[in-house]
mmCIF file of C-alpha atoms and ligand atoms in Angstrom:
data_model
loop_
_atom_site.group_PDB
_atom_site.id
_atom_site.type_symbol
_atom_site.label_atom_id
_atom_site.label_comp_id
_atom_site.label_asym_id
_atom_site.label_seq_id
_atom_site.Cartn_x
_atom_site.Cartn_y
_atom_site.Cartn_z
ATOM 1 C CA MET P 1 0.000 0.000 0.000
ATOM 2 C CA ALA P 2 1.376 3.361 -1.038
ATOM 3 C CA GLN P 3 2.579 6.136 1.226
ATOM 4 C CA ILE P 4 0.199 9.083 0.867
ATOM 5 C CA LEU P 5 2.130 12.283 0.190
ATOM 6 C CA ASP P 6 0.156 14.741 2.286
ATOM 7 C CA GLY P 7 0.475 18.122 0.595
ATOM 8 C CA LYS P 8 -2.147 19.664 2.842
ATOM 9 C CA ALA P 9 -0.191 18.989 6.032
ATOM 10 C CA LEU P 10 3.118 20.067 4.511
ATOM 11 C CA ALA P 11 1.610 23.274 3.144
ATOM 12 C CA LYS P 12 0.213 24.044 6.615
ATOM 13 C CA ARG P 13 3.677 23.645 8.124
ATOM 14 C CA ILE P 14 5.177 25.920 5.490
ATOM 15 C CA ARG P 15 2.514 28.562 6.212
ATOM 16 C CA GLU P 16 3.185 28.353 9.962
ATOM 17 C CA ASP P 17 6.920 28.791 9.391
ATOM 18 C CA LEU P 18 6.314 31.697 7.013
ATOM 19 C CA LYS P 19 4.068 33.391 9.551
ATOM 20 C CA LYS P 20 6.816 33.194 12.189
ATOM 21 C CA GLU P 21 9.353 34.485 9.695
ATOM 22 C CA ILE P 22 7.162 37.437 8.671
ATOM 23 C CA ASP P 23 6.347 38.235 12.325
ATOM 24 C CA GLY P 24 10.114 38.479 12.811
ATOM 25 C CA TYR P 25 10.427 41.038 10.011
ATOM 26 C CA LEU P 26 7.572 43.093 11.427
ATOM 27 C CA LYS P 27 9.219 43.107 14.874
ATOM 28 C CA LYS P 28 12.302 44.584 13.208
ATOM 29 C CA GLY P 29 10.121 47.407 11.879
ATOM 30 C CA MET P 30 10.009 46.144 8.296
ATOM 31 C CA ARG P 31 6.818 46.264 6.214
ATOM 32 C CA ASN P 32 4.711 43.210 5.336
ATOM 33 C CA PRO P 33 5.506 41.382 2.084
ATOM 34 C CA SER P 34 2.891 42.270 -0.516
ATOM 35 C CA LEU P 35 1.247 40.582 -3.460
ATOM 36 C CA VAL P 36 -1.063 42.005 -6.128
ATOM 37 C CA VAL P 37 -3.522 39.484 -7.585
ATOM 38 C CA ILE P 38 -5.465 40.527 -10.683
ATOM 39 C CA LEU P 39 -8.488 38.592 -11.871
ATOM 40 C CA VAL P 40 -10.248 39.622 -15.088
ATOM 41 C CA GLY P 41 -13.818 38.386 -15.558
ATOM 42 C CA ASP P 42 -15.763 35.968 -13.398
ATOM 43 C CA ASP P 43 -14.620 32.460 -14.232
ATOM 44 C CA PRO P 44 -15.893 30.494 -11.193
ATOM 45 C CA ALA P 45 -12.806 28.241 -10.848
ATOM 46 C CA SER P 46 -10.473 31.255 -11.071
ATOM 47 C CA LYS P 47 -12.501 33.018 -8.396
ATOM 48 C CA VAL P 48 -12.022 30.060 -6.042
ATOM 49 C CA TYR P 49 -8.263 29.947 -6.745
ATOM 50 C CA VAL P 50 -7.909 33.686 -6.129
ATOM 51 C CA GLU P 51 -9.880 33.446 -2.897
ATOM 52 C CA ASN P 52 -7.631 30.581 -1.698
ATOM 53 C CA LYS P 53 -4.554 32.659 -2.473
ATOM 54 C CA ARG P 54 -5.992 35.692 -0.658
ATOM 55 C CA LYS P 55 -6.792 33.617 2.444
ATOM 56 C CA ALA P 56 -3.355 32.003 2.491
ATOM 57 C CA CYS P 57 -1.649 35.403 2.205
ATOM 58 C CA LYS P 58 -3.713 36.755 5.076
ATOM 59 C CA GLU P 59 -2.879 33.786 7.275
ATOM 60 C CA VAL P 60 0.882 34.304 6.991
ATOM 61 C CA GLY P 61 0.967 38.107 6.978
ATOM 62 C CA ILE P 62 1.414 38.867 3.284
ATOM 63 C CA ASN P 63 -0.636 41.922 2.275
ATOM 64 C CA SER P 64 -2.648 40.876 -0.739
ATOM 65 C CA LEU P 65 -4.339 43.407 -2.985
ATOM 66 C CA VAL P 66 -6.959 41.573 -5.015
ATOM 67 C CA PHE P 67 -8.372 43.307 -8.113
ATOM 68 C CA ASN P 68 -11.539 41.800 -9.548
ATOM 69 C CA LEU P 69 -11.733 43.510 -12.914
ATOM 70 C CA PRO P 70 -14.799 43.234 -15.162
ATOM 71 C CA ALA P 71 -14.619 40.840 -18.151
ATOM 72 C CA GLU P 72 -14.726 43.790 -20.563
ATOM 73 C CA THR P 73 -11.498 45.312 -19.157
ATOM 74 C CA THR P 74 -9.290 46.228 -22.125
ATOM 75 C CA GLN P 75 -5.779 44.925 -22.625
ATOM 76 C CA GLU P 76 -4.471 48.469 -22.330
ATOM 77 C CA GLU P 77 -6.184 48.980 -18.967
ATOM 78 C CA LEU P 78 -4.700 45.743 -17.671
ATOM 79 C CA LEU P 79 -1.212 46.579 -18.964
ATOM 80 C CA ASN P 80 -1.416 50.033 -17.362
ATOM 81 C CA LEU P 81 -2.338 48.520 -14.018
ATOM 82 C CA ILE P 82 0.589 46.096 -14.236
ATOM 83 C CA LYS P 83 2.929 48.957 -15.136
ATOM 84 C CA LYS P 84 1.762 50.896 -12.083
ATOM 85 C CA PHE P 85 2.572 47.976 -9.771
ATOM 86 C CA ASN P 86 5.860 47.235 -11.531
ATOM 87 C CA GLU P 87 6.945 50.734 -10.526
ATOM 88 C CA ASP P 88 5.606 50.554 -6.955
ATOM 89 C CA ASP P 89 8.470 49.696 -4.589
ATOM 90 C CA ASP P 90 6.069 48.517 -1.895
ATOM 91 C CA ILE P 91 4.744 45.723 -4.120
ATOM 92 C CA ASP P 92 6.794 42.519 -4.120
ATOM 93 C CA GLY P 93 4.795 40.178 -6.325
ATOM 94 C CA ILE P 94 2.310 40.557 -9.186
ATOM 95 C CA LEU P 95 0.073 37.700 -10.313
ATOM 96 C CA VAL P 96 -2.468 37.788 -13.130
ATOM 97 C CA GLN P 97 -4.846 34.858 -12.803
ATOM 98 C CA LEU P 98 -5.088 32.795 -15.991
ATOM 99 C CA PRO P 99 -6.961 32.145 -18.222
ATOM 100 C CA LEU P 100 -7.668 35.674 -19.437
ATOM 101 C CA PRO P 101 -10.674 36.616 -21.611
ATOM 102 C CA SER P 102 -9.944 35.985 -25.306
ATOM 103 C CA HIS P 103 -9.685 39.684 -26.267
ATOM 104 C CA ILE P 104 -6.572 39.995 -24.083
ATOM 105 C CA ASN P 105 -3.224 38.710 -25.365
ATOM 106 C CA THR P 106 -1.936 36.482 -22.551
ATOM 107 C CA GLN P 107 1.636 36.505 -23.862
ATOM 108 C CA LYS P 108 1.730 40.310 -23.779
ATOM 109 C CA VAL P 109 0.431 40.317 -20.217
ATOM 110 C CA ILE P 110 2.967 37.728 -19.015
ATOM 111 C CA GLN P 111 5.777 39.730 -20.583
ATOM 112 C CA ALA P 112 4.514 42.990 -19.076
ATOM 113 C CA ILE P 113 5.052 41.792 -15.508
ATOM 114 C CA SER P 114 8.480 42.764 -14.224
ATOM 115 C CA PRO P 115 10.560 39.534 -14.075
ATOM 116 C CA GLU P 116 11.620 40.490 -10.529
ATOM 117 C CA LYS P 117 7.961 40.547 -9.415
ATOM 118 C CA ASP P 118 6.844 37.565 -11.454
ATOM 119 C CA VAL P 119 5.674 35.325 -8.567
ATOM 120 C CA ASP P 120 4.203 32.803 -11.010
ATOM 121 C CA GLY P 121 7.529 32.440 -12.823
ATOM 122 C CA PHE P 122 5.872 32.558 -16.254
ATOM 123 C CA HIS P 123 7.940 35.448 -17.688
ATOM 124 C CA PRO P 124 10.279 34.259 -20.472
ATOM 125 C CA LEU P 125 13.288 35.544 -18.504
ATOM 126 C CA ASN P 126 12.433 33.313 -15.543
ATOM 127 C CA MET P 127 11.566 30.387 -17.819
ATOM 128 C CA GLY P 128 14.839 30.928 -19.696
ATOM 129 C CA LYS P 129 16.839 30.971 -16.473
ATOM 130 C CA LEU P 130 15.100 27.793 -15.385
ATOM 131 C CA ALA P 131 15.795 26.120 -18.741
ATOM 132 C CA THR P 132 19.467 27.066 -18.754
ATOM 133 C CA GLY P 133 20.057 26.341 -15.068
ATOM 134 C CA MET P 134 21.005 29.958 -14.369
ATOM 135 C CA ASP P 135 20.722 31.297 -10.816
ATOM 136 C CA GLY P 136 17.803 33.436 -9.751
ATOM 137 C CA ALA P 137 14.921 31.883 -11.682
ATOM 138 C CA ILE P 138 11.533 32.304 -10.065
ATOM 139 C CA ILE P 139 10.129 28.801 -10.423
ATOM 140 C CA PRO P 140 6.439 28.320 -11.336
ATOM 141 C CA CYS P 141 4.426 27.481 -8.228
ATOM 142 C CA THR P 142 3.086 24.016 -9.090
ATOM 143 C CA PRO P 143 6.441 22.462 -10.132
ATOM 144 C CA LEU P 144 8.128 24.175 -7.170
ATOM 145 C CA GLY P 145 5.516 22.759 -4.785
ATOM 146 C CA ILE P 146 5.988 19.270 -6.242
ATOM 147 C CA TRP P 147 9.776 19.535 -5.914
ATOM 148 C CA ILE P 148 9.506 20.667 -2.291
ATOM 149 C CA MET P 149 7.110 17.794 -1.575
ATOM 150 C CA LEU P 150 9.409 15.179 -3.178
ATOM 151 C CA LYS P 151 12.345 16.455 -1.120
ATOM 152 C CA HIS P 152 10.334 16.715 2.103
ATOM 153 C CA TYR P 153 9.118 13.117 1.811
ATOM 154 C CA LYS P 154 12.665 12.020 0.895
ATOM 155 C CA ILE P 155 11.664 10.564 -2.460
ATOM 156 C CA PRO P 156 14.926 9.903 -4.299
ATOM 157 C CA THR P 157 15.043 11.810 -7.592
ATOM 158 C CA PHE P 158 18.676 11.452 -8.694
ATOM 159 C CA LYS P 159 19.016 9.180 -11.769
ATOM 160 C CA ARG P 160 15.348 8.096 -11.478
ATOM 161 C CA ASP P 161 13.340 7.707 -14.663
ATOM 162 C CA VAL P 162 10.886 10.593 -14.648
ATOM 163 C CA VAL P 163 7.833 10.814 -16.897
ATOM 164 C CA VAL P 164 5.773 14.003 -17.065
ATOM 165 C CA VAL P 165 2.377 13.738 -18.757
ATOM 166 C CA GLY P 166 1.167 17.166 -19.917
ATOM 167 C CA ALA P 167 3.416 19.805 -21.465
ATOM 168 C CA SER P 168 1.797 23.132 -20.554
ATOM 169 C CA ASN P 169 3.924 26.196 -19.809
ATOM 170 C CA ILE P 170 2.365 26.333 -16.346
ATOM 171 C CA VAL P 171 3.036 22.793 -15.149
ATOM 172 C CA GLY P 172 4.437 20.153 -17.511
ATOM 173 C CA LYS P 173 7.289 22.033 -19.202
ATOM 174 C CA PRO P 174 8.724 23.774 -16.115
ATOM 175 C CA MET P 175 8.344 20.501 -14.189
ATOM 176 C CA ALA P 176 10.455 18.687 -16.756
ATOM 177 C CA LEU P 177 12.993 21.531 -16.750
ATOM 178 C CA LEU P 178 13.467 21.217 -12.996
ATOM 179 C CA PHE P 179 14.796 17.686 -13.486
ATOM 180 C CA LEU P 180 16.842 18.635 -16.552
ATOM 181 C CA ARG P 181 18.556 21.880 -15.571
ATOM 182 C CA LYS P 182 21.167 20.213 -13.346
ATOM 183 C CA GLU P 183 20.867 16.846 -15.063
ATOM 184 C CA GLU P 184 19.210 15.414 -11.972
ATOM 185 C CA ALA P 185 17.323 12.747 -13.903
ATOM 186 C CA PRO P 186 16.245 11.896 -17.445
ATOM 187 C CA VAL P 187 12.725 13.072 -18.262
ATOM 188 C CA SER P 188 10.205 11.985 -20.867
ATOM 189 C CA VAL P 189 7.495 14.536 -21.559
ATOM 190 C CA CYS P 190 4.214 13.255 -23.008
ATOM 191 C CA HIS P 191 1.308 15.249 -24.382
ATOM 192 C CA ILE P 192 -1.786 14.967 -26.531
ATOM 193 C CA ASN P 193 0.288 13.831 -29.537
ATOM 194 C CA THR P 194 2.060 11.011 -27.722
ATOM 195 C CA LYS P 195 1.247 7.884 -29.725
ATOM 196 C CA ASN P 196 1.364 5.282 -26.977
ATOM 197 C CA LEU P 197 1.211 6.873 -23.548
ATOM 198 C CA LYS P 198 1.500 3.570 -21.713
ATOM 199 C CA ASN P 199 4.882 2.833 -23.352
ATOM 200 C CA TYR P 200 6.202 5.860 -21.466
ATOM 201 C CA THR P 201 4.282 5.717 -18.191
ATOM 202 C CA LYS P 202 5.319 2.077 -17.707
ATOM 203 C CA THR P 203 8.960 3.174 -17.540
ATOM 204 C CA ALA P 204 8.438 5.775 -14.811
ATOM 205 C CA ASP P 205 10.019 5.641 -11.373
ATOM 206 C CA ILE P 206 8.391 9.020 -10.825
ATOM 207 C CA LEU P 207 5.223 9.801 -12.794
ATOM 208 C CA ILE P 208 3.859 13.341 -12.771
ATOM 209 C CA VAL P 209 0.489 13.803 -14.454
ATOM 210 C CA ALA P 210 -0.899 17.251 -15.332
ATOM 211 C CA VAL P 211 -3.561 16.888 -17.997
ATOM 212 C CA GLY P 212 -7.096 17.450 -16.683
ATOM 213 C CA LYS P 213 -8.670 14.086 -17.580
ATOM 214 C CA PRO P 214 -10.054 11.827 -14.833
ATOM 215 C CA ASN P 215 -8.755 8.233 -14.905
ATOM 216 C CA LEU P 216 -6.269 8.956 -17.694
ATOM 217 C CA ILE P 217 -3.728 6.824 -15.819
ATOM 218 C CA THR P 218 -4.912 3.348 -14.853
ATOM 219 C CA PRO P 219 -3.043 0.660 -12.838
ATOM 220 C CA ASP P 220 -1.979 -1.276 -15.953
ATOM 221 C CA MET P 221 -0.049 1.827 -17.120
ATOM 222 C CA VAL P 222 2.381 1.978 -14.188
ATOM 223 C CA LYS P 223 5.019 -0.295 -12.777
ATOM 224 C CA GLU P 224 5.157 -1.656 -9.253
ATOM 225 C CA GLY P 225 6.783 0.823 -6.829
ATOM 226 C CA VAL P 226 6.175 3.979 -8.892
ATOM 227 C CA VAL P 227 5.853 7.395 -7.204
ATOM 228 C CA VAL P 228 2.791 9.168 -8.622
ATOM 229 C CA ILE P 229 2.204 12.911 -8.468
ATOM 230 C CA ASP P 230 -1.312 13.772 -9.598
ATOM 231 C CA VAL P 231 -1.674 17.417 -10.564
ATOM 232 C CA GLY P 232 -5.045 17.164 -12.297
ATOM 233 C CA ILE P 233 -8.107 18.831 -10.853
ATOM 234 C CA ASN P 234 -11.389 17.559 -12.276
ATOM 235 C CA ARG P 235 -14.911 17.887 -10.938
ATOM 236 C CA THR P 236 -17.114 14.798 -11.258
ATOM 237 C CA GLU P 237 -20.848 14.988 -11.992
ATOM 238 C CA ASP P 238 -21.622 14.597 -8.289
ATOM 239 C CA GLY P 239 -19.376 17.550 -7.460
ATOM 240 C CA LYS P 240 -16.367 15.597 -6.145
ATOM 241 C CA LEU P 241 -12.810 16.666 -6.949
ATOM 242 C CA VAL P 242 -10.644 14.009 -8.583
ATOM 243 C CA GLY P 243 -7.242 13.988 -10.224
ATOM 244 C CA ASP P 244 -6.014 12.439 -13.473
ATOM 245 C CA VAL P 245 -5.066 9.049 -12.047
ATOM 246 C CA ASP P 246 -7.146 6.151 -10.792
ATOM 247 C CA PHE P 247 -6.116 6.744 -7.181
ATOM 248 C CA GLU P 248 -7.771 3.673 -5.643
ATOM 249 C CA GLY P 249 -6.353 1.287 -8.233
ATOM 250 C CA ILE P 250 -2.872 2.764 -8.403
ATOM 251 C CA LYS P 251 -2.306 3.138 -4.665
ATOM 252 C CA GLU P 252 -2.099 -0.672 -4.462
ATOM 253 C CA LYS P 253 0.895 -0.654 -6.830
ATOM 254 C CA ALA P 254 2.634 2.613 -6.033
ATOM 255 C CA GLN P 255 5.343 3.307 -3.489
ATOM 256 C CA ALA P 256 3.892 6.779 -2.885
ATOM 257 C CA ILE P 257 1.044 8.852 -4.322
ATOM 258 C CA THR P 258 -0.511 12.306 -3.876
ATOM 259 C CA PRO P 259 -4.238 12.508 -3.138
ATOM 260 C CA VAL P 260 -6.681 14.888 -4.852
ATOM 261 C CA PRO P 261 -7.665 17.031 -3.079
ATOM 262 C CA GLY P 262 -4.955 17.543 -0.467
ATOM 263 C CA GLY P 263 -1.848 16.827 -2.559
ATOM 264 C CA VAL P 264 -0.395 19.203 -5.126
ATOM 265 C CA GLY P 265 -3.076 21.934 -4.814
ATOM 266 C CA PRO P 266 -2.158 23.213 -1.328
ATOM 267 C CA MET P 267 1.548 23.004 -2.222
ATOM 268 C CA THR P 268 0.963 25.265 -5.225
ATOM 269 C CA VAL P 269 -0.517 27.946 -2.975
ATOM 270 C CA ALA P 270 2.282 27.482 -0.412
ATOM 271 C CA SER P 271 4.823 27.981 -3.214
ATOM 272 C CA LEU P 272 3.160 31.227 -4.213
ATOM 273 C CA LEU P 273 3.662 32.468 -0.645
ATOM 274 C CA LEU P 274 7.269 31.254 -0.686
ATOM 275 C CA ASN P 275 8.008 32.992 -3.996
ATOM 276 C CA THR P 276 6.502 36.229 -2.650
ATOM 277 C CA VAL P 277 8.554 36.065 0.558
ATOM 278 C CA SER P 278 11.663 35.174 -1.421
ATOM 279 C CA ILE P 279 11.293 38.292 -3.594
ATOM 280 C CA TYR P 280 10.700 40.365 -0.439
ATOM 281 C CA ARG P 281 13.803 38.919 1.214
ATOM 282 C CA MET P 282 16.011 39.695 -1.780
ATOM 283 C CA LYS P 283 14.646 43.234 -1.987
ATOM 284 C CA HIS P 284 15.742 43.695 1.620
ATOM 285 C CA GLY P 285 19.235 42.372 0.971
ATOM 286 C CA PHE P 286 18.673 38.856 2.342
ATOM 287 C CA THR P 287 19.187 35.509 0.623
ATOM 288 C CA PRO P 288 16.243 33.948 -1.244
ATOM 289 C CA HIS P 289 13.986 31.722 0.833
ATOM 290 C CA PRO P 290 15.842 28.387 1.155
ATOM 291 C CA LEU P 291 12.842 26.391 -0.085
ATOM 292 C CA THR P 292 12.763 28.383 -3.334
ATOM 293 C CA ASP P 293 16.542 28.296 -3.769
ATOM 294 C CA ILE P 294 16.747 24.838 -5.290
HETATM 295 P P1 LIG V 301 -3.375 22.517 -20.106
HETATM 296 O O1 LIG V 301 -4.735 22.255 -20.640
HETATM 297 O O2 LIG V 301 -2.696 23.805 -20.367
HETATM 298 O O3 LIG V 301 -2.394 21.360 -20.634
HETATM 299 C C1 LIG V 301 -2.804 20.035 -20.668
HETATM 300 C C2 LIG V 301 -1.684 19.177 -21.229
HETATM 301 O O4 LIG V 301 -2.155 17.820 -21.274
HETATM 302 C C3 LIG V 301 -1.277 19.535 -22.655
HETATM 303 O O5 LIG V 301 0.124 19.465 -22.776
HETATM 304 C C4 LIG V 301 -1.927 18.435 -23.516
HETATM 305 O O6 LIG V 301 -1.211 18.143 -24.693
HETATM 306 C C5 LIG V 301 -1.890 17.267 -22.542
HETATM 307 N N1 LIG V 301 -2.895 16.253 -22.840
HETATM 308 C C6 LIG V 301 -4.204 16.414 -23.109
HETATM 309 N N2 LIG V 301 -4.807 15.243 -23.318
HETATM 310 C C7 LIG V 301 -3.848 14.299 -23.184
HETATM 311 C C8 LIG V 301 -3.843 12.882 -23.289
HETATM 312 N N3 LIG V 301 -4.940 12.217 -23.588
HETATM 313 N N4 LIG V 301 -2.679 12.240 -23.087
HETATM 314 C C9 LIG V 301 -1.535 12.904 -22.791
HETATM 315 N N5 LIG V 301 -1.494 14.251 -22.662
HETATM 316 C C10 LIG V 301 -2.628 14.931 -22.866
HETATM 317 O O7 LIG V 301 -3.478 22.209 -18.556
HETATM 318 P P2 LIG V 301 -2.584 22.680 -17.288
HETATM 319 O O8 LIG V 301 -2.825 24.107 -17.015
HETATM 320 O O9 LIG V 301 -1.203 22.164 -17.408
HETATM 321 O O10 LIG V 301 -3.342 21.828 -16.164
HETATM 322 C C11 LIG V 301 -3.434 20.425 -16.213
HETATM 323 C C12 LIG V 301 -4.304 19.938 -15.079
HETATM 324 O O11 LIG V 301 -3.694 20.273 -13.849
HETATM 325 C C13 LIG V 301 -5.706 20.549 -15.009
HETATM 326 O O12 LIG V 301 -6.586 19.593 -14.475
HETATM 327 C C14 LIG V 301 -5.538 21.690 -14.035
HETATM 328 O O13 LIG V 301 -6.751 22.018 -13.386
HETATM 329 C C15 LIG V 301 -4.569 21.081 -13.071
HETATM 330 N N6 LIG V 301 -3.744 22.035 -12.342
HETATM 331 C C16 LIG V 301 -3.634 21.821 -11.025
HETATM 332 C C17 LIG V 301 -2.826 22.646 -10.257
HETATM 333 C C18 LIG V 301 -2.692 22.360 -8.807
HETATM 334 O O14 LIG V 301 -2.174 23.174 -8.085
HETATM 335 N N7 LIG V 301 -3.114 21.188 -8.335
HETATM 336 C C19 LIG V 301 -2.143 23.708 -10.854
HETATM 337 C C20 LIG V 301 -2.262 23.889 -12.232
HETATM 338 C C21 LIG V 301 -3.057 23.038 -12.977
#
C-alpha cells in the first residue's frame, strides 16, 4: 500500500513557518511582504483559486491586494495597471490569474510583468533561467511545490526515470525543466500527440500527471513501486474533486502517491507564498527563501 504524500499537512507547516518568519520582520520594523492578484472576468474556478490565495496570504501576513476587474477590461487597462505595480516599490509580487478573456493577449500580459515581481515564474526571462540552469529563476508554483514535496518526503530523484504527462507552460514544461537543468534525472514529456502513452508511463520511477482528464492513468499503465504525483483537478458529476489518475487502483501498486484534493493543490498555494517572501527577502538584501533556492 502506497505512502500518501500529504500536501495539505506540509503546506500548513510551510505557512506556519512563514508566519513566524514574517512576524520576525515586522518586529524589526520592516513592512509586510505584498502581493497584487489581478483577476479579469468571473470564471468560477479562477474566483475560487484567487480566494484561496488571498486567504493564504492573510494567514501568513502577506498583504494581498486583489483586483476583480470586469470581463470587458481592455488589454491596455490591464497593462497600465501592471505597469503601475511594476513601478511601486512597496509591491513585491504581481500575479495575473489565468486564463484571461480571449480579447486579451496572454503573452503580452505575461511579458509585461516585471521579471523580478513575477511570482508565477511565467515570464520568459524566468523560464529561460530555469531552462538554462542559471541562478535566480523564479520557479512556477506548481512544479516548485511538487519539488519541495518530493524532497520533504525524501523521495529519491537522482538518476530516477521521470515521466511528465502534460506539457503546458504552467506545469508540464517547467516541471520537466526542474529535473533537466542540473541533469538530476532523465525526463520523458508526453502530451496529446504522444502515440502510446502507456509505453512511457510504464517506464516511470516518478510519474507526474498534469492533464485534466479523470482516470487517464490506470493501474496497468504503471510499474510496481512507482511514485505518482497527480496534478489534475477535475470535478465529477456529483461535485467531487478528482485527479487524473485512478487513485484507488494505483495506490495498491505505487510506493507513494498524492491525493486529490490535499496533494499538489495546497503546495501550489504554499509555493506562491514562498516565492513572494523570497522576492521580499532579496529586496531587503537577504538571501532567497531556502525552499525556493533549489
Ligand atoms: P493545459 O490544458 O494547459 O495542458 C494540458 C496538457 O495535457 C497539454 O500538454 C496536452 O497536450 C496534454 N494532454 C491532453 N490530453 C492528453 C492525453 N490524452 N494524453 C496525454 N497528454 C494529454 O493544462 P494545465 O494548465 O497544465 O493543467 C493540467 C491539469 O492540472 C488541469 O486539471 C488543471 O486544473 C490542473 N492544475 C492543477 C494545479 C494544482 O495546483 N493542483 C495547478 C495547475 C493546474
